[in-house]
Amino acid sequence: TAQNNLGTLLFSIKNSSSYTEAVRWFKMSSIQGNAAALNNLGICYEEGKGVEKDIGEALKHYKLASEQGNANAKNNLGYL
């Protein structure tokens, strides 16, 4: 959870280097099964922030987070 929270803080700075660092923390957290981090990675891939824009990767991360019951991911998946 702390890794995801740090990623969220870095993402809020809104510049390319902070997005890249946010993705690094989201990935570490998602490897440990954090659904919010999976959703946040989906957002990064959907918007192309910190990573190349990749809708397929965004869908994959939203689905994984949705399967864990993350309501934000379910909403993002439906929207996408």
mmCIF file of C-alpha atoms in Angstrom:
data_model
loop_
_atom_site.group_PDB
_atom_site.id
_atom_site.type_symbol
_atom_site.label_atom_id
_atom_site.label_comp_id
_atom_site.label_asym_id
_atom_site.label_seq_id
_atom_site.Cartn_x
_atom_site.Cartn_y
_atom_site.Cartn_z
ATOM 1 C CA THR A 1 0.000 0.000 0.000
ATOM 2 C CA ALA A 2 2.820 2.400 0.842
ATOM 3 C CA GLN A 3 4.437 1.814 -2.555
ATOM 4 C CA ASN A 4 1.158 2.610 -4.298
ATOM 5 C CA ASN A 5 0.710 5.713 -2.142
ATOM 6 C CA LEU A 6 4.195 6.933 -3.039
ATOM 7 C CA GLY A 7 3.423 6.338 -6.711
ATOM 8 C CA THR A 8 0.207 8.323 -6.361
ATOM 9 C CA LEU A 9 2.100 11.215 -4.784
ATOM 10 C CA LEU A 10 4.698 11.188 -7.563
ATOM 11 C CA PHE A 11 1.966 10.982 -10.227
ATOM 12 C CA SER A 12 0.349 14.128 -8.788
ATOM 13 C CA ILE A 13 3.521 16.181 -9.468
ATOM 14 C CA LYS A 14 2.603 16.046 -13.176
ATOM 15 C CA ASN A 15 5.902 16.001 -15.029
ATOM 16 C CA SER A 16 7.481 13.303 -17.181
ATOM 17 C CA SER A 17 10.186 12.249 -14.717
ATOM 18 C CA SER A 18 7.727 11.995 -11.826
ATOM 19 C CA TYR A 19 5.354 9.925 -14.002
ATOM 20 C CA THR A 20 8.187 7.518 -14.807
ATOM 21 C CA GLU A 21 9.062 7.183 -11.131
ATOM 22 C CA ALA A 22 5.370 6.740 -10.231
ATOM 23 C CA VAL A 23 5.126 3.836 -12.688
ATOM 24 C CA ARG A 24 8.120 2.190 -11.021
ATOM 25 C CA TRP A 25 6.378 2.292 -7.633
ATOM 26 C CA PHE A 26 3.019 1.199 -9.058
ATOM 27 C CA LYS A 27 4.725 -1.815 -10.649
ATOM 28 C CA MET A 28 6.404 -2.808 -7.387
ATOM 29 C CA SER A 29 3.100 -2.575 -5.554
ATOM 30 C CA SER A 30 1.139 -4.407 -8.241
ATOM 31 C CA ILE A 31 3.596 -7.326 -8.195
ATOM 32 C CA GLN A 32 2.578 -7.735 -4.572
ATOM 33 C CA GLY A 33 -1.077 -7.872 -5.592
ATOM 34 C CA ASN A 34 -2.214 -4.335 -4.775
ATOM 35 C CA ALA A 35 -5.402 -3.745 -6.787
ATOM 36 C CA ALA A 36 -5.200 0.051 -6.527
ATOM 37 C CA ALA A 37 -1.681 -0.054 -8.010
ATOM 38 C CA LEU A 38 -2.925 -2.233 -10.870
ATOM 39 C CA ASN A 39 -5.636 0.324 -11.552
ATOM 40 C CA ASN A 40 -3.100 3.149 -11.406
ATOM 41 C CA LEU A 41 -0.866 1.333 -13.880
ATOM 42 C CA GLY A 42 -3.878 1.023 -16.143
ATOM 43 C CA ILE A 43 -4.318 4.782 -15.979
ATOM 44 C CA CYS A 44 -0.651 5.314 -16.835
ATOM 45 C CA TYR A 45 -0.921 3.043 -19.872
ATOM 46 C CA GLU A 46 -4.229 4.557 -20.956
ATOM 47 C CA GLU A 47 -2.877 8.106 -20.784
ATOM 48 C CA GLY A 48 0.714 7.351 -21.823
ATOM 49 C CA LYS A 49 2.167 8.892 -18.666
ATOM 50 C CA GLY A 50 5.479 7.366 -17.571
ATOM 51 C CA VAL A 51 5.089 4.620 -20.204
ATOM 52 C CA GLU A 52 4.177 4.380 -23.870
ATOM 53 C CA LYS A 53 0.429 4.688 -24.384
ATOM 54 C CA ASP A 54 -0.915 1.144 -24.731
ATOM 55 C CA ILE A 55 -4.653 0.509 -24.501
ATOM 56 C CA GLY A 56 -4.109 -3.269 -24.421
ATOM 57 C CA GLU A 57 -1.919 -2.947 -21.325
ATOM 58 C CA ALA A 58 -4.428 -0.557 -19.763
ATOM 59 C CA LEU A 59 -7.207 -3.105 -20.292
ATOM 60 C CA LYS A 60 -5.062 -5.887 -18.834
ATOM 61 C CA HIS A 61 -4.337 -3.932 -15.659
ATOM 62 C CA TYR A 62 -7.929 -2.739 -15.268
ATOM 63 C CA LYS A 63 -9.163 -6.320 -15.626
ATOM 64 C CA LEU A 64 -6.707 -7.644 -13.034
ATOM 65 C CA ALA A 65 -7.703 -4.934 -10.565
ATOM 66 C CA SER A 66 -11.409 -5.469 -11.312
ATOM 67 C CA GLU A 67 -11.056 -9.173 -10.562
ATOM 68 C CA GLN A 68 -9.859 -8.153 -7.097
ATOM 69 C CA GLY A 69 -12.969 -6.009 -6.637
ATOM 70 C CA ASN A 70 -11.451 -2.563 -7.220
ATOM 71 C CA ALA A 71 -14.417 -0.296 -7.993
ATOM 72 C CA ASN A 72 -12.304 2.374 -9.725
ATOM 73 C CA ALA A 73 -10.842 -0.235 -12.057
ATOM 74 C CA LYS A 74 -14.328 -1.553 -12.858
ATOM 75 C CA ASN A 75 -15.375 1.968 -13.764
ATOM 76 C CA ASN A 76 -12.227 2.572 -15.847
ATOM 77 C CA LEU A 77 -12.676 -0.738 -17.609
ATOM 78 C CA GLY A 78 -16.276 0.086 -18.465
ATOM 79 C CA TYR A 79 -15.308 3.540 -19.683
ATOM 80 C CA LEU A 80 -12.447 2.245 -21.815
#
